[in-house]
Coordinates of C-alpha atoms and ligand atoms in Angstrom, one line a residue:
F1 CA -26.7 1.1 1.7
E2 CA -29.8 2.1 3.7
K3 CA -28.8 -0.2 6.5
L4 CA -25.3 1.3 6.5
K5 CA -26.7 4.8 6.4
N6 CA -29.1 4.2 9.3
G7 CA -26.3 2.5 11.3
L8 CA -24.0 5.4 10.8
K9 CA -26.6 8.0 12.0
N10 CA -24.9 8.7 15.3
T11 CA -21.5 8.8 13.7
K12 CA -22.9 11.2 11.2
D13 CA -24.1 13.5 14.0
A14 CA -20.8 13.2 15.9
L15 CA -18.5 13.6 13.0
A16 CA -19.7 14.5 9.6
S17 CA -22.4 17.0 10.7
K18 CA -19.8 18.8 12.8
I19 CA -17.3 18.9 10.0
T20 CA -20.0 20.3 7.7
G21 CA -20.8 22.9 10.3
V22 CA -17.2 24.1 10.5
I23 CA -17.0 24.3 6.7
N24 CA -20.2 26.2 6.4
S25 CA -19.3 28.7 9.2
F26 CA -16.2 30.0 7.4
T27 CA -16.4 32.4 4.6
K28 CA -12.7 32.3 4.1
I29 CA -10.7 29.1 3.9
D30 CA -7.8 30.3 6.1
E31 CA -5.6 29.0 8.9
D32 CA -8.4 29.6 11.4
F33 CA -10.6 27.2 9.4
F34 CA -7.9 24.5 9.3
E35 CA -7.3 24.9 13.0
E36 CA -11.0 24.5 13.8
L37 CA -11.4 21.6 11.4
E38 CA -8.4 19.8 13.0
E39 CA -9.8 20.3 16.5
T40 CA -13.2 19.0 15.4
L41 CA -11.6 15.9 13.8
I42 CA -9.6 15.1 16.9
L43 CA -12.7 15.5 19.1
S44 CA -14.5 13.1 16.9
D45 CA -12.2 10.1 17.5
I46 CA -10.1 10.6 14.5
G47 CA -6.9 10.9 16.5
A48 CA -4.2 13.6 16.3
V49 CA -2.0 12.0 13.6
T50 CA -4.8 11.3 11.2
S51 CA -6.5 14.6 11.8
A52 CA -3.3 16.5 11.0
N53 CA -2.8 14.4 7.9
I54 CA -6.3 15.0 6.6
C55 CA -5.9 18.8 7.2
E56 CA -2.5 18.8 5.4
A57 CA -4.0 17.0 2.4
L58 CA -7.0 19.4 2.3
R59 CA -4.6 22.4 2.6
K60 CA -2.8 21.2 -0.5
E61 CA -6.1 20.5 -2.4
V62 CA -7.6 23.9 -1.5
K63 CA -4.4 25.7 -2.6
A64 CA -4.3 23.7 -5.9
T65 CA -7.9 24.4 -6.7
G66 CA -8.1 27.9 -5.1
T67 CA -11.7 27.1 -4.0
T68 CA -13.6 28.9 -1.3
D69 CA -16.9 27.3 -2.0
P70 CA -18.1 25.2 1.1
A71 CA -19.6 22.5 -1.1
E72 CA -16.4 22.1 -3.0
V73 CA -14.3 22.0 0.1
K74 CA -16.6 19.3 1.5
G75 CA -16.2 17.4 -1.8
L76 CA -12.4 17.6 -1.5
L77 CA -12.6 16.4 2.1
K78 CA -14.8 13.4 1.2
K79 CA -12.3 12.5 -1.6
I80 CA -9.4 12.6 0.9
I81 CA -11.2 10.4 3.4
A82 CA -12.3 7.9 0.8
G83 CA -8.7 7.9 -0.5
I84 CA -7.4 7.0 3.0
L85 CA -9.9 4.2 3.3
E86 CA -9.3 2.6 0.0
G87 CA -7.1 -0.4 -0.1
E88 CA -7.5 -4.1 -0.4
N89 CA -11.1 -3.9 1.0
E90 CA -12.4 -7.1 -0.4
L91 CA -12.0 -10.5 1.0
I92 CA -9.8 -12.5 -1.4
L93 CA -11.2 -15.9 -2.0
D94 CA -9.1 -16.9 -5.0
T95 CA -7.8 -20.2 -3.6
K96 CA -9.7 -23.4 -2.8
P97 CA -9.9 -23.6 0.1
T98 CA -9.3 -20.1 1.5
V99 CA -8.6 -20.2 5.2
I100 CA -9.9 -17.3 7.2
L101 CA -8.5 -17.0 10.7
V102 CA -10.6 -14.8 13.0
I103 CA -9.0 -13.1 16.0
G104 CA -10.1 -10.5 18.5
V105 CA -10.7 -10.0 22.2
N106 CA -13.8 -11.4 23.9
G107 CA -16.9 -9.5 23.4
A108 CA -15.7 -7.8 20.2
G109 CA -18.2 -9.8 18.2
K110 CA -16.0 -12.6 16.9
T111 CA -18.6 -15.4 17.2
T112 CA -21.4 -13.3 15.7
T113 CA -19.1 -12.2 12.8
I114 CA -18.1 -15.8 12.0
G115 CA -21.8 -16.8 11.9
K116 CA -22.7 -13.8 9.7
L117 CA -19.7 -14.4 7.4
A118 CA -20.5 -18.1 7.0
Y119 CA -24.1 -17.1 6.1
N120 CA -23.0 -14.5 3.5
L121 CA -20.5 -16.8 1.9
K122 CA -23.0 -19.7 1.8
S123 CA -25.6 -17.4 0.3
S124 CA -23.2 -16.5 -2.5
G125 CA -22.8 -20.1 -3.3
K126 CA -19.7 -21.0 -1.4
K127 CA -19.2 -24.2 0.6
V128 CA -18.1 -23.3 4.1
V129 CA -16.6 -25.2 7.0
V130 CA -16.2 -23.6 10.4
A131 CA -13.5 -24.6 12.8
A132 CA -14.3 -24.1 16.5
A133 CA -10.7 -23.5 17.4
D134 CA -11.4 -21.2 20.3
T135 CA -11.3 -24.1 22.7
F136 CA -10.7 -21.9 25.7
R137 CA -14.3 -21.7 26.8
A138 CA -17.0 -24.3 26.3
A139 CA -19.5 -21.5 25.9
A140 CA -17.6 -20.2 22.8
I141 CA -17.9 -23.6 21.1
E142 CA -21.6 -23.9 21.9
Q143 CA -22.4 -20.3 20.7
L144 CA -20.5 -20.9 17.5
E145 CA -22.4 -24.1 16.9
V146 CA -25.7 -22.2 17.2
W147 CA -24.5 -19.7 14.6
T148 CA -23.3 -22.4 12.2
Q149 CA -26.7 -24.0 12.5
R150 CA -28.4 -20.7 11.7
A151 CA -26.1 -20.2 8.7
G152 CA -26.5 -23.8 7.6
V153 CA -22.8 -24.7 7.4
D154 CA -20.7 -27.5 8.8
I155 CA -18.7 -27.1 12.0
I156 CA -15.7 -29.0 13.2
K157 CA -15.3 -29.0 17.0
H158 CA -13.5 -30.8 19.8
S159 CA -14.1 -30.6 23.5
E160 CA -13.2 -27.6 25.6
G161 CA -9.5 -27.2 26.4
S162 CA -8.3 -29.3 23.5
D163 CA -5.5 -28.2 21.2
P164 CA -6.8 -25.5 18.8
A165 CA -4.3 -26.6 16.1
A166 CA -5.8 -30.1 16.2
V167 CA -9.2 -28.6 15.5
V168 CA -7.8 -26.7 12.6
F169 CA -6.1 -29.8 11.3
D170 CA -9.4 -31.7 11.3
A171 CA -11.2 -28.8 9.7
V172 CA -8.7 -28.5 6.9
K173 CA -8.9 -32.2 6.3
A174 CA -12.7 -32.1 6.4
G175 CA -12.8 -29.0 4.2
I176 CA -10.7 -30.6 1.5
A177 CA -12.7 -33.8 1.7
R178 CA -16.0 -31.9 1.4
D179 CA -14.7 -29.7 -1.4
A180 CA -15.1 -26.5 0.8
D181 CA -14.3 -23.1 -0.7
V182 CA -13.7 -21.4 2.6
I183 CA -12.7 -22.7 6.0
I184 CA -13.4 -20.1 8.8
C185 CA -11.4 -20.7 12.0
D186 CA -12.4 -19.2 15.3
T187 CA -9.3 -18.7 17.4
A188 CA -8.8 -17.8 21.0
G189 CA -7.5 -14.5 19.9
R190 CA -6.5 -13.2 23.3
L191 CA -4.1 -10.4 23.9
H192 CA -3.1 -10.9 27.5
N193 CA -0.5 -13.4 26.5
K194 CA 1.0 -12.2 23.3
K195 CA 3.5 -15.0 23.1
N196 CA 0.8 -17.7 23.4
L197 CA -1.3 -16.1 20.7
M198 CA 1.7 -15.7 18.4
D199 CA 2.7 -19.3 19.0
E200 CA -0.9 -20.5 18.4
L201 CA -1.3 -18.6 15.2
K202 CA 2.1 -19.8 13.9
K203 CA 1.1 -23.4 14.7
I204 CA -2.2 -23.0 12.9
A205 CA -0.5 -21.4 9.9
R206 CA 1.9 -24.3 9.8
I207 CA -1.0 -26.8 9.9
V208 CA -2.7 -25.0 7.0
N209 CA 0.5 -24.8 5.0
N210 CA 1.3 -28.5 5.5
N211 CA -2.2 -29.7 4.7
A212 CA -3.5 -27.2 2.2
P213 CA -0.3 -25.7 0.8
D214 CA -1.9 -23.7 -2.0
S215 CA -4.5 -22.0 0.1
R216 CA -4.5 -18.4 0.9
V217 CA -4.8 -17.4 4.6
E218 CA -6.7 -14.3 5.5
T219 CA -6.3 -13.1 9.1
L220 CA -9.2 -10.9 10.2
L221 CA -9.1 -8.9 13.4
V222 CA -12.5 -8.2 14.9
L223 CA -12.8 -4.8 16.6
D224 CA -15.7 -3.2 18.5
A225 CA -16.4 0.2 17.1
T226 CA -18.0 1.4 20.3
T227 CA -14.7 1.3 22.0
G228 CA -13.4 4.2 19.9
Q229 CA -9.7 4.9 20.2
N230 CA -9.2 1.8 22.3
A231 CA -10.0 -0.2 19.2
V232 CA -7.2 1.5 17.4
N233 CA -4.8 0.7 20.2
Q234 CA -6.0 -2.9 20.2
A235 CA -5.3 -3.1 16.5
R236 CA -1.8 -1.7 17.0
L237 CA -1.1 -4.5 19.6
F238 CA -2.5 -7.3 17.5
K239 CA -0.5 -6.1 14.5
E240 CA 2.7 -6.7 16.5
T241 CA 1.5 -10.3 17.0
A242 CA -0.2 -11.4 13.7
D243 CA -0.1 -10.7 10.0
I244 CA -3.5 -9.1 9.9
T245 CA -4.9 -8.9 6.4
G246 CA -8.1 -7.1 7.3
I247 CA -10.3 -5.6 10.0
V248 CA -13.9 -6.4 10.7
L249 CA -15.4 -3.4 12.6
T250 CA -18.5 -4.5 14.5
K251 CA -21.3 -2.6 16.2
L252 CA -21.1 0.3 13.8
D253 CA -24.8 0.6 14.2
G254 CA -25.8 2.9 17.0
T255 CA -22.3 4.0 17.9
A256 CA -21.1 7.6 17.4
K257 CA -17.5 6.3 17.1
G258 CA -17.7 4.9 13.6
G259 CA -15.0 7.5 12.6
I260 CA -12.3 5.3 14.0
I261 CA -12.3 3.4 10.7
I262 CA -10.3 6.3 9.4
P263 CA -7.3 6.2 11.8
I264 CA -7.2 2.4 11.7
K265 CA -6.5 2.5 8.0
E266 CA -4.3 5.7 8.0
E267 CA -2.2 4.8 11.0
L268 CA -1.9 1.1 10.8
G269 CA -2.3 0.5 7.1
I270 CA -4.8 -2.3 7.6
P271 CA -7.8 -2.2 5.3
V272 CA -11.3 -2.6 6.8
K273 CA -13.0 -5.4 4.9
L274 CA -16.3 -6.0 6.7
V275 CA -18.5 -4.0 8.9
G276 CA -21.1 -5.2 11.4
V277 CA -24.3 -3.2 11.4
G278 CA -26.6 -5.2 13.7
E279 CA -27.0 -8.4 15.6
K280 CA -28.8 -10.4 12.9
I281 CA -27.3 -12.9 10.6
D282 CA -27.6 -10.6 7.5
D283 CA -26.1 -7.7 9.3
L284 CA -22.5 -8.0 8.0
Q285 CA -21.6 -6.0 5.0
P286 CA -18.5 -5.7 2.8
F287 CA -16.8 -2.4 3.5
V288 CA -17.0 0.0 0.5
P289 CA -15.1 3.3 1.3
R290 CA -17.2 5.4 -1.1
D291 CA -20.5 4.2 0.4
Y292 CA -19.2 4.9 3.9
V293 CA -18.2 8.4 3.0
E294 CA -21.5 9.0 1.2
A295 CA -23.5 7.6 4.1
L296 CA -21.7 10.0 6.4
F297 CA -21.8 13.2 4.4
E298 CA -25.0 12.8 2.5
Ligands
GDP1 P1 -17.2 -12.6 21.0 O1 -17.0 -12.7 22.5 O2 -16.1 -11.8 20.4 O3 -17.4 -13.9 20.3 O4 -18.5 -11.7 20.8 P2 -20.0 -12.1 20.4 O5 -20.0 -12.5 18.9 O6 -20.5 -13.1 21.3 O7 -20.7 -10.7 20.5 C1 -20.8 -10.0 21.6 C2 -22.1 -9.1 21.6 O8 -22.0 -8.1 20.6 C3 -23.3 -9.9 21.3 O9 -24.4 -9.5 22.1 C4 -23.6 -9.6 19.8 O10 -25.0 -9.7 19.5 C5 -23.1 -8.2 19.8 N1 -22.7 -7.8 18.4 C6 -21.8 -8.4 17.6 N2 -21.7 -7.7 16.4 C7 -22.6 -6.7 16.4 C8 -23.0 -5.7 15.5 O11 -22.5 -5.5 14.4 N3 -23.9 -4.8 16.0 C9 -24.5 -4.9 17.2 N4 -25.4 -4.0 17.5 N5 -24.2 -5.9 18.1 C10 -23.2 -6.8 17.7

């Protein structure tokens, strides 16, 4: 929690402290208050739609409770935000193996996240195999290998330019042979060619289905929190291409734009499952809505 709290410091200054300021500056909870609150939310990367929804929900709560006490209004707002963020926030690992496909644009933190996730899962006693199915760049395979060595897990790789589906095929075979709990697949999750990505993901899903028919597939989209509203737009585009089951929001540490977690869930309905709070191997955390809200508004 301390790491999350420290990581969210700038977001706290940019979002929560401003909201608290607005709440404390009004003696009456009237339309002027809601207008200023909405404007503050919009200016803090929450987006127009989500900001309006939050204010509408707060209007109802304030009316229902009849409160004018700033501390209570803040409490209601925290509850509303936590409510938005709640969903299927946990990774579901109830099949053996579970296959986790990781997609996202270059630089978002895909490789780092896979390394951290492999480490976390291994530390919790899971056997993990990583598939280097982003075969587009040799550097991607090498980097991933460094991370799997750090995490102490197996990697299945082919040479650069080879068929990603063939790598996944080998990884699934190896995973089953080695009694793996989780197979994490790096993919060339590029957006500039939507049809290619869609075809590639379909092909990978087919391979998984044919070779491990009972396994659940989680598709995680890695987004860089520092890109703010752009990350929300990216998620919207990826959603048209893939059945995303969860978001990993990276680089939450240091950015002031950590509020975008709220519109991502509210507008796209995709739960955030993991957050990156640093560059080290133990800097990936499960996302707990209540902790996030507490860290922001404490
Ligand atoms: P990829 O191109 O998507 O595979 O991105 P990488 O995993 O190579 O990450 C790109 C850069 O972001 C690297 O310098 C990482 O150290 C950095 N990075 C990834 N996740 C985090 C995070 O949670 N916090 C911080 N501060 N940096 C991160």
